Short mmCIF file of C-alpha atoms in Angstrom, two decimals:
data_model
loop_
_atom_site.label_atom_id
_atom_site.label_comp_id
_atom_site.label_asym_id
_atom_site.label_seq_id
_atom_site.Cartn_x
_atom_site.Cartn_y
_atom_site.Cartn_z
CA UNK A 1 0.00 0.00 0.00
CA UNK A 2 2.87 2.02 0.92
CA UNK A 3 4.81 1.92 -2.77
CA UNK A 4 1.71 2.12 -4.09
CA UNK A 5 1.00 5.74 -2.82
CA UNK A 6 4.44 6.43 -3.08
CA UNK A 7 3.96 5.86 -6.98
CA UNK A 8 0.83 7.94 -7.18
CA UNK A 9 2.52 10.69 -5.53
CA UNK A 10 5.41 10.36 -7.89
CA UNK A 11 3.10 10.68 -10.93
CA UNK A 12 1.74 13.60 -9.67
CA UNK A 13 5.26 15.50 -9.09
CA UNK A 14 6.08 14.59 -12.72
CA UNK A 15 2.80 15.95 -14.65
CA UNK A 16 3.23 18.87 -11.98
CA UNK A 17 6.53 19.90 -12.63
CA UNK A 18 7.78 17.98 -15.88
CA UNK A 19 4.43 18.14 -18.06
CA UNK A 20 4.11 22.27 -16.90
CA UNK A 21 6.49 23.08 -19.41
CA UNK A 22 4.67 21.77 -22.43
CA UNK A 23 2.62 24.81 -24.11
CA UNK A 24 -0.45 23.27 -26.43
CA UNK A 25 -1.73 25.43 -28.86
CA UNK A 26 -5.08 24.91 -30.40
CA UNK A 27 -7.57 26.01 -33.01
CA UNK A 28 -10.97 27.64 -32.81
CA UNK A 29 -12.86 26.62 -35.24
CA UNK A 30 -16.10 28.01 -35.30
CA UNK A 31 -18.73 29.73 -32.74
CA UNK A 32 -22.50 28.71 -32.13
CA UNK A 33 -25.37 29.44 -30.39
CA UNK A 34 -28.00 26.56 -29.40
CA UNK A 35 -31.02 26.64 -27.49
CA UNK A 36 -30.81 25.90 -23.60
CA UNK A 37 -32.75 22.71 -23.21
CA UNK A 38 -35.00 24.31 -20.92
CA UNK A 39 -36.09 27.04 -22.87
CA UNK A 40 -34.74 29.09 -20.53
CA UNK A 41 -32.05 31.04 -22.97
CA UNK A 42 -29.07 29.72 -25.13
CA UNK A 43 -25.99 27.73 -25.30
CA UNK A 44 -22.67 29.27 -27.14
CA UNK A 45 -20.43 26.56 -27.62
CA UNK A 46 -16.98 27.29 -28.83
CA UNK A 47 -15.60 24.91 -30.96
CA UNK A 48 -12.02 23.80 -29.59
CA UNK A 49 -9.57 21.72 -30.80
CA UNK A 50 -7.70 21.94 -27.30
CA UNK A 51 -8.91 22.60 -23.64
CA UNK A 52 -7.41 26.26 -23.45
CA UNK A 53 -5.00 27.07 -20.13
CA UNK A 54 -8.03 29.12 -19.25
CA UNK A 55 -11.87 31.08 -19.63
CA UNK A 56 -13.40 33.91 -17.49
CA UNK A 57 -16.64 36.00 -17.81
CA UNK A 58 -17.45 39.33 -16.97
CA UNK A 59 -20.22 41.81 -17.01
CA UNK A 60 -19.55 45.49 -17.71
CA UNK A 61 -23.14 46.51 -17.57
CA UNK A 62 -26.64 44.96 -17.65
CA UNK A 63 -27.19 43.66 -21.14
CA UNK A 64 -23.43 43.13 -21.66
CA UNK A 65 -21.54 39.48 -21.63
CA UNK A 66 -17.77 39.50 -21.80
CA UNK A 67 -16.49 36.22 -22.19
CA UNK A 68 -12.41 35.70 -22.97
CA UNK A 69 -10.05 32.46 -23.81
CA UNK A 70 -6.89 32.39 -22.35
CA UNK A 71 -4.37 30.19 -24.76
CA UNK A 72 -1.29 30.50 -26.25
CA UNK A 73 -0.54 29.98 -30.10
CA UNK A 74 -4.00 29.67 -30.16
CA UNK A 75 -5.39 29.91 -33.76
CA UNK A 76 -8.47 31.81 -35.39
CA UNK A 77 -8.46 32.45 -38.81
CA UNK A 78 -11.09 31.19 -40.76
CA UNK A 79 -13.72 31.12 -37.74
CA UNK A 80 -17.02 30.72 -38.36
CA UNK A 81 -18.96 33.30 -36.69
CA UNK A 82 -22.63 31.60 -35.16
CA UNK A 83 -25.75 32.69 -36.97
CA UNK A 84 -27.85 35.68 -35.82
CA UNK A 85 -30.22 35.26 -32.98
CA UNK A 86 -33.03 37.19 -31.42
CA UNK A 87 -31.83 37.32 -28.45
CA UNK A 88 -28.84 38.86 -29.56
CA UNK A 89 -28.07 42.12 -30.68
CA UNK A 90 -23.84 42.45 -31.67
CA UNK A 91 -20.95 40.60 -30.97
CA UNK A 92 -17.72 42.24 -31.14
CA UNK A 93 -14.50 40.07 -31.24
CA UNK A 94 -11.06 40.96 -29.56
CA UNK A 95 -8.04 39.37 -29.04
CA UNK A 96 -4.24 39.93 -28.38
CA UNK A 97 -1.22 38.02 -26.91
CA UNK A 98 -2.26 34.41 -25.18
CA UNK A 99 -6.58 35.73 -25.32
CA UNK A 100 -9.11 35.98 -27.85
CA UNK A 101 -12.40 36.65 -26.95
CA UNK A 102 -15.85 38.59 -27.24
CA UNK A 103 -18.64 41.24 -25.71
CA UNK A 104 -22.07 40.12 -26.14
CA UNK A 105 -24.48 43.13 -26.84
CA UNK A 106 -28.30 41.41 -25.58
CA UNK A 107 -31.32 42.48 -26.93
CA UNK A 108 -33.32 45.67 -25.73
CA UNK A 109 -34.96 44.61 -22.54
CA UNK A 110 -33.56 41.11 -22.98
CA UNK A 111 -30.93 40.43 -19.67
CA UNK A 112 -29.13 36.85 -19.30
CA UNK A 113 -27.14 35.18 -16.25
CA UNK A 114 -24.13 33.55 -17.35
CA UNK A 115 -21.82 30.38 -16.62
CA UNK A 116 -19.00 28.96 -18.44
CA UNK A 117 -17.71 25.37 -18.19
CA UNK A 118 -15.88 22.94 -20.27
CA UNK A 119 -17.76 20.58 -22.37
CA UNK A 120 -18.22 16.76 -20.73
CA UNK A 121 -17.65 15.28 -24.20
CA UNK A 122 -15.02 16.93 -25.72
CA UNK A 123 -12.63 20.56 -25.53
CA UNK A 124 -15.25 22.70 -26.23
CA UNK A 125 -16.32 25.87 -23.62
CA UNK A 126 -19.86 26.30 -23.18
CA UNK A 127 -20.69 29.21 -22.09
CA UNK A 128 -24.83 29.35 -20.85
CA UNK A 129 -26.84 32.10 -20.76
CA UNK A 130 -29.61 31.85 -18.59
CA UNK A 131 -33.14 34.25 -18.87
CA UNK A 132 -33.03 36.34 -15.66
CA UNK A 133 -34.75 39.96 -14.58
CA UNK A 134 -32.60 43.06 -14.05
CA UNK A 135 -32.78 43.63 -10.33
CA UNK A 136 -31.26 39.86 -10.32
CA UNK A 137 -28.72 41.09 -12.77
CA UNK A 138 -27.36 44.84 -10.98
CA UNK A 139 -27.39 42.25 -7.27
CA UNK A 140 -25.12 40.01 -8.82
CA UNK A 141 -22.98 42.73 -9.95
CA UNK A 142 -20.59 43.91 -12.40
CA UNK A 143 -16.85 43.79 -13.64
CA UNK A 144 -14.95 44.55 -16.84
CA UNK A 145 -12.25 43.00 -18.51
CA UNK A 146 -9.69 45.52 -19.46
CA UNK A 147 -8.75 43.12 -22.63
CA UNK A 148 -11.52 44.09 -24.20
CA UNK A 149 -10.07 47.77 -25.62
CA UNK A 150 -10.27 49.75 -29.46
CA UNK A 151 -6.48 48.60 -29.68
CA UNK A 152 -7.57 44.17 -29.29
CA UNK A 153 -10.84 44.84 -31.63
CA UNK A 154 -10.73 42.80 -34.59
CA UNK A 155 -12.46 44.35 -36.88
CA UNK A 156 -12.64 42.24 -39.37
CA UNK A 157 -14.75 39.81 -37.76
CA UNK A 158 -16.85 41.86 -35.54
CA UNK A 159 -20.38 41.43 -36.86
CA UNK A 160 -22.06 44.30 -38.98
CA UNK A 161 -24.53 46.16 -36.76
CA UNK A 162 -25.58 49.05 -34.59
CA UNK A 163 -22.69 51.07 -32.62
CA UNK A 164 -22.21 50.02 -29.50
CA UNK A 165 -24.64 52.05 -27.19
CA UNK A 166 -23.33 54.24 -24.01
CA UNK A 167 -22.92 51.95 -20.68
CA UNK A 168 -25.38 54.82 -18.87
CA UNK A 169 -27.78 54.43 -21.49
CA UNK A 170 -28.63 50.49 -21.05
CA UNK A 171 -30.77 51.28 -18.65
CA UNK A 172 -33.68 53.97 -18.13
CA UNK A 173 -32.26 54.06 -14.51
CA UNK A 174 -29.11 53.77 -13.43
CA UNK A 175 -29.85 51.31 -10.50
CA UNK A 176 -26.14 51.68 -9.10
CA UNK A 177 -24.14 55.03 -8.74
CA UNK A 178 -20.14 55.13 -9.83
CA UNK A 179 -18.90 54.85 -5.82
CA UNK A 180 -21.50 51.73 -5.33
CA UNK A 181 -20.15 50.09 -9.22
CA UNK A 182 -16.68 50.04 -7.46
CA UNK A 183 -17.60 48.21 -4.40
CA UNK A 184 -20.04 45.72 -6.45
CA UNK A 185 -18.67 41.92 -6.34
CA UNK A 186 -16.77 40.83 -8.93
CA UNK A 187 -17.78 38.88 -12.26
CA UNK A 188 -21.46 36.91 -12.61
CA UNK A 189 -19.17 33.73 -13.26
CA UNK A 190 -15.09 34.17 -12.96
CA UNK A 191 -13.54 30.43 -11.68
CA UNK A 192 -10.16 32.60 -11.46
CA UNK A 193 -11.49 35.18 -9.21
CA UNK A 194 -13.84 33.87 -6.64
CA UNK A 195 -14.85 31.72 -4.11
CA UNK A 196 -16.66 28.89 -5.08
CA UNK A 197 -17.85 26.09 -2.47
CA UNK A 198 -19.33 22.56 -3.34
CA UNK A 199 -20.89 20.13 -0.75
CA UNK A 200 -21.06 16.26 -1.67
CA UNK A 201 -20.68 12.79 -0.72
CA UNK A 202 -17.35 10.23 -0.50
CA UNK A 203 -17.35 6.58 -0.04
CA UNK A 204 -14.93 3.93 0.10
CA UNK A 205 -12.74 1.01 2.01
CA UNK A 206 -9.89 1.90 4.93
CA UNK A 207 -7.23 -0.24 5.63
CA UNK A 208 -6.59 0.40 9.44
CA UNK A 209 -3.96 -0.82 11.85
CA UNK A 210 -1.83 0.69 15.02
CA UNK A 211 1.91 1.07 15.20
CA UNK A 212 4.32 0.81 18.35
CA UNK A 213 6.04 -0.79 20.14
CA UNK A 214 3.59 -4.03 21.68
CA UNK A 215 0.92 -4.83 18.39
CA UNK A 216 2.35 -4.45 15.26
CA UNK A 217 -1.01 -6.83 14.36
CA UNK A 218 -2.68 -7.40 11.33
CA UNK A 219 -5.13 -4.61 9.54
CA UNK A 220 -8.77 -4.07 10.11
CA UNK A 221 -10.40 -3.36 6.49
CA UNK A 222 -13.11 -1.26 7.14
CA UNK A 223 -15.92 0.99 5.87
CA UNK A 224 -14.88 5.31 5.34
CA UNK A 225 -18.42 7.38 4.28
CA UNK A 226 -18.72 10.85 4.41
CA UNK A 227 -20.00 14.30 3.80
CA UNK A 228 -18.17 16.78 2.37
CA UNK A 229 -17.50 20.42 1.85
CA UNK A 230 -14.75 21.26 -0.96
CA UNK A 231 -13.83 25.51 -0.95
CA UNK A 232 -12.05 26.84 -4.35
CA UNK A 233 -9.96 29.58 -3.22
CA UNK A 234 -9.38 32.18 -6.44
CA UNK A 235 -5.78 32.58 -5.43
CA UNK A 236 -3.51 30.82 -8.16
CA UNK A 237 -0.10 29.26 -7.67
CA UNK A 238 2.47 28.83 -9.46
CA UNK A 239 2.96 26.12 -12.94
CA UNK A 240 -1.50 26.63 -12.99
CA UNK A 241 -1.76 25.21 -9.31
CA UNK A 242 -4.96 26.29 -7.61
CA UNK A 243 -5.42 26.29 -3.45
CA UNK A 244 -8.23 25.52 -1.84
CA UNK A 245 -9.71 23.65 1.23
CA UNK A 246 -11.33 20.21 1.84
CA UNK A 247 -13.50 19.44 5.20
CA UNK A 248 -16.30 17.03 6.15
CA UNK A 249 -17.38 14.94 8.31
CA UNK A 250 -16.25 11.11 8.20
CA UNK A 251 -17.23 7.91 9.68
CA UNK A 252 -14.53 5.84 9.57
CA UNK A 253 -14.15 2.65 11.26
CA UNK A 254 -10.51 1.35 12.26
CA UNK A 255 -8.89 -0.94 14.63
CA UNK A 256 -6.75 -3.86 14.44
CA UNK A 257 -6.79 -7.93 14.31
CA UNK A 258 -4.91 -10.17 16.35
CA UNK A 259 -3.51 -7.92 19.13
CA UNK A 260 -0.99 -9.88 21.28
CA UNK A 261 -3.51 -12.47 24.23
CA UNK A 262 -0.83 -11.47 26.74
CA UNK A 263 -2.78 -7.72 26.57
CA UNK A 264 -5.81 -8.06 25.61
CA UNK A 265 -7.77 -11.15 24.72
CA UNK A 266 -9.41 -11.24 21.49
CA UNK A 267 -9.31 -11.46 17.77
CA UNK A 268 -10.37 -8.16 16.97
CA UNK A 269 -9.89 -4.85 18.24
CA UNK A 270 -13.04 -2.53 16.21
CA UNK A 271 -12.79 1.73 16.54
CA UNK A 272 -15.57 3.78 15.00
CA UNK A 273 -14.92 7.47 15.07
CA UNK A 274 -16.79 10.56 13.56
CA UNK A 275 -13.61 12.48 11.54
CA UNK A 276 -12.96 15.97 11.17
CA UNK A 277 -9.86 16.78 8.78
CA UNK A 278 -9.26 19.92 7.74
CA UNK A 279 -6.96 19.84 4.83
CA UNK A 280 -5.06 22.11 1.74
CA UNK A 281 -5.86 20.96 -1.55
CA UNK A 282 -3.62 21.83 -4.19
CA UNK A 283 -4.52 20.90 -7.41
CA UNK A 284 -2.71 21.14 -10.92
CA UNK A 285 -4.35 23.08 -13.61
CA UNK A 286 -8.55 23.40 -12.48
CA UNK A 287 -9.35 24.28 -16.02
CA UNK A 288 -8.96 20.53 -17.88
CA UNK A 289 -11.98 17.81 -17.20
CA UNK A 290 -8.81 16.15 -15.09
CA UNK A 291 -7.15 17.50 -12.71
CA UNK A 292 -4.92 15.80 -10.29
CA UNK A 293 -4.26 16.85 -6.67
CA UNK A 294 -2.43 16.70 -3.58
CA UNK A 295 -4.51 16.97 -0.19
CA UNK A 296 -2.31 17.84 3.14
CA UNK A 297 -3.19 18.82 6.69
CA UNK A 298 -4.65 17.75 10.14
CA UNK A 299 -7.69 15.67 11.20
CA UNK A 300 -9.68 14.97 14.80
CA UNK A 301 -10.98 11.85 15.25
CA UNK A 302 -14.07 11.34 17.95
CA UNK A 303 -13.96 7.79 19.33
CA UNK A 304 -18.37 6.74 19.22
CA UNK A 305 -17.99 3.05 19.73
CA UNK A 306 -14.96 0.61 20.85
CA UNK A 307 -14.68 -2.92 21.36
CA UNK A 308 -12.68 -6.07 21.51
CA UNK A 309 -14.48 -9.22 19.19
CA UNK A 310 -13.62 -12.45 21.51
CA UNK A 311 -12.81 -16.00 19.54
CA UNK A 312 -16.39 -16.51 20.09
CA UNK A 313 -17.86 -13.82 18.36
CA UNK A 314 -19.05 -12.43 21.62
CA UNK A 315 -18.18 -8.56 22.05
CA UNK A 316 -16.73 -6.71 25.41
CA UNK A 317 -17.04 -3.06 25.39
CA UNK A 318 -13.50 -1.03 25.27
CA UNK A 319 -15.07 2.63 25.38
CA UNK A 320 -12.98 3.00 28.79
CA UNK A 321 -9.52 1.52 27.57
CA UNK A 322 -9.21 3.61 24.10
CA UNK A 323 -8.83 7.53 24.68
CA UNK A 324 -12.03 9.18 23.29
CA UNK A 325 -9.76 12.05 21.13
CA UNK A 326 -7.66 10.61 17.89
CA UNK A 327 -5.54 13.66 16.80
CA UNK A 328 -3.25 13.46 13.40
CA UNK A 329 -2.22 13.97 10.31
CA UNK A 330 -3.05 13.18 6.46
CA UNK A 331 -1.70 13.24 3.15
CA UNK A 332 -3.00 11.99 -0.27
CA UNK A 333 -3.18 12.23 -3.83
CA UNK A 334 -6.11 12.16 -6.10
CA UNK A 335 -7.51 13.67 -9.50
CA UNK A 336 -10.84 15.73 -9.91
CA UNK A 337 -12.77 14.90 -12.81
CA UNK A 338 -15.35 17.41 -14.29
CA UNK A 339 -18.49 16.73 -16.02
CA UNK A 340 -20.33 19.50 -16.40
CA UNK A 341 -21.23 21.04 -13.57
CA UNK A 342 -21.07 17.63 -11.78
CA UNK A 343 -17.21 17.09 -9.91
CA UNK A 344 -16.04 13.50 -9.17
CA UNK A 345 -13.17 12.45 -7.43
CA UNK A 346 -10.93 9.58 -5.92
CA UNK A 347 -8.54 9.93 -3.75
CA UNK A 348 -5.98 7.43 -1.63
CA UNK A 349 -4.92 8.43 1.47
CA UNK A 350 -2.78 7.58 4.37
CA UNK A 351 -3.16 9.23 8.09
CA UNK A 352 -0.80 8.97 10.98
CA UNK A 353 -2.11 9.36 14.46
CA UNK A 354 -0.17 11.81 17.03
CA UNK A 355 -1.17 10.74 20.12
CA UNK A 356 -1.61 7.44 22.17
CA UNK A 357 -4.28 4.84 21.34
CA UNK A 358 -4.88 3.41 24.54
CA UNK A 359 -6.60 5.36 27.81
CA UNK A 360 -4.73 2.63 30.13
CA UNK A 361 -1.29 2.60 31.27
CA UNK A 362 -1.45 -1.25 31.30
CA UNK A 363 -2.13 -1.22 27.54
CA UNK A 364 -0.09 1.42 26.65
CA UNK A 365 2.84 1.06 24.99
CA UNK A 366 3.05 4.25 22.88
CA UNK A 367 0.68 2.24 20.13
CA UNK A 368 -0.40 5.05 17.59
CA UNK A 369 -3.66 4.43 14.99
CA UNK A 370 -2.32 4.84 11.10
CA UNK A 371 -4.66 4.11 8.36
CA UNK A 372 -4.72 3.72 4.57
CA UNK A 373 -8.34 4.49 2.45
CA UNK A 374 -8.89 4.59 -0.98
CA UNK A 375 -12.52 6.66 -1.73
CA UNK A 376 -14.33 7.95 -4.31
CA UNK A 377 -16.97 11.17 -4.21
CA UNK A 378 -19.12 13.30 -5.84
CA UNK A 379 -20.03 17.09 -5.39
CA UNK A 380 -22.61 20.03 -6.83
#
């Protein structure tokens, strides 16, 4: 079990640090608009022939959508513009060194939420416009990207249309004044520049056992389930390695067979505990559908049931022999896969405990908990 993370963690070092310096350049083919599947609004789908390094979306005023590709090398002559649609009134296309991208001019008195995400099937970006009302639109705020300037226009595939209209005249009423547009949060959907939290579920199989000086037994193979909250920090490292934090709560059940019948007689030692780690999640390059990770940090274990399985089958309770407090650390590896909007992951792991095992000094003889889990999760 041991090589075997050892190896994991090795693969991870070597796309971290020797596949960082590999720079894929791609093509955009063409641009399209679809309709959502609920009606709701539209679908523009832009046709990759790469994931890009990166995608962000802004909103400089109401009926405005920014949305920009971050790529080197990466190729766009001979695009196909999408086909008009009533729902939209312009787009203008920029682009400059390692970005293309382009500002969405809506309809009058038609106003859109937006989301951008890689494509489950394939390298496209998707970016989702979703109906919505104004006074949803000026509360979630608005940024600009300063890309998008007279010197990165392209003018020679910006659509044929109406001038761009004045910012203040979007709206009959300016619903925000010039001090409150500073303090306003930051793009409607931006996974570079904010906070983004995602509860789910993990499940899987832990390998538990103590060491120290007395045992040194034979594993307990056990059950690990869990609920989980996974935070995105915006903060990016670097070689494209985002931080972030992963909590939960666990129930994991651990012990140990065969401890030594001069101790304690019985052929199986079971410890249930409700887990709290609290761990740093670094993972390498957030943008492609997988992205592999390391996980770091501390954990608290609360003891909830304890006892010793005799030769019999019969069970003795050992709530007042094991100390009710398991304190440690943990370190793993793992890879995030993205579907959609839908984030799975597995993960193996391996946690050291830091203090004693045993509550008794008869029993005690420095014996620490370690375990090894392998699980597998999903989050929203």
């Amino acid at each position: 079990m041991k090589r075997l993370l050892f190896n994991f963690l090795f693969l991870f070092l070597l796309i971290l640090f020797g596949g960082s310096t590999v720079v894929a350049q791609g093509q955009l083919d063409r641009i399209s608009i679809a309709e959502r599947s609920d009606g709701r609004g539209m679908v523009i789908r832009n046709h990759l022939s790469v994931i890009p390094d990166s995608f962000q979306v802004a909103r400089p005023v109401p009926n405005r959508i920014q949305f920009v590709i971050y790529q080197e090398g990466l190729e766009f002559d001979g695009m196909q513009k999408p086909d008009p649609h009533p729902g939209i009134e312009r787009i203008d296309y920029y682009a400059g060194t390692g970005f293309f991208g382009y500002e969405i001019t809506m309809s009058e008195e038609m106003f859109y939420r937006s989301d951008a995400y890689p494509d489950v099937n394939g390298s496209d970006l998707l970016l989702s416009l979703e109906q919505s009302t104004i006074e949803t639109i000026v509360s979630d705020g608005f940024s600009v990207l300063t890309l998008f300037t007279e010197e990165t226009l392209l003018e020679d595939v910006s659509d044929e249309a109406v001038e761009p209209t004045d910012p203040e005249s979007d709206m009959d009423e300016d619903p925000i004044s010039d001090a409150d547009e500073e303090e306003t949060v930051g793009p409607v959907s931006d996974h570079r520049e904010r906070v983004t939290v995602k509860i789910g579920l993990k499940g899987g199989y832990s390998s538990a056992n103590i060491y120290g000086v007395g045992y040194g037994r034979t594993s307990r193979t056990g059950l690990t389930m869990a609920t989980t909250v996974v935070i995105d920090l915006p903060a990016e490292l670097p070689y494209k390695i985002g931080a972030g934090i992963e909590t939960g709560v666990y129930y994991m059940q651990k012990g140990f067979n065969e401890p030594i019948v001069s101790k304690i007689s019985a052929k199986l030692v079971e410890i249930d505990y409700i887990e709290l780690p609290v761990l740093i999640k670094l993972n390498y390059d957030r943008t492609q559908r997988f992205s592999p990770h390391l996980i770091f940090g501390p954990y608290a274990g609360f003891m909830i049931a304890a006892e010793r399985v005799l030769e019999n089958d019969e069970r003795r309770d050992m709530d007042d022999e094991i100390r009710s407090v398991d304190f440690g650390g943990m370190i793993g590896i793992g890879v995030d896969i993205a579907l959609g909007e839908v984030l799975f992951d597995l993960q193996l792991r391996h946690a050291i405990g830091f203090n004693t095992l045993f509550d008794e000094l008869e029993l005690d003889d420095n014996e620490k908990l370690q375990t090894f889990s392998i699980v597998a999760g999903i989050r929203f």
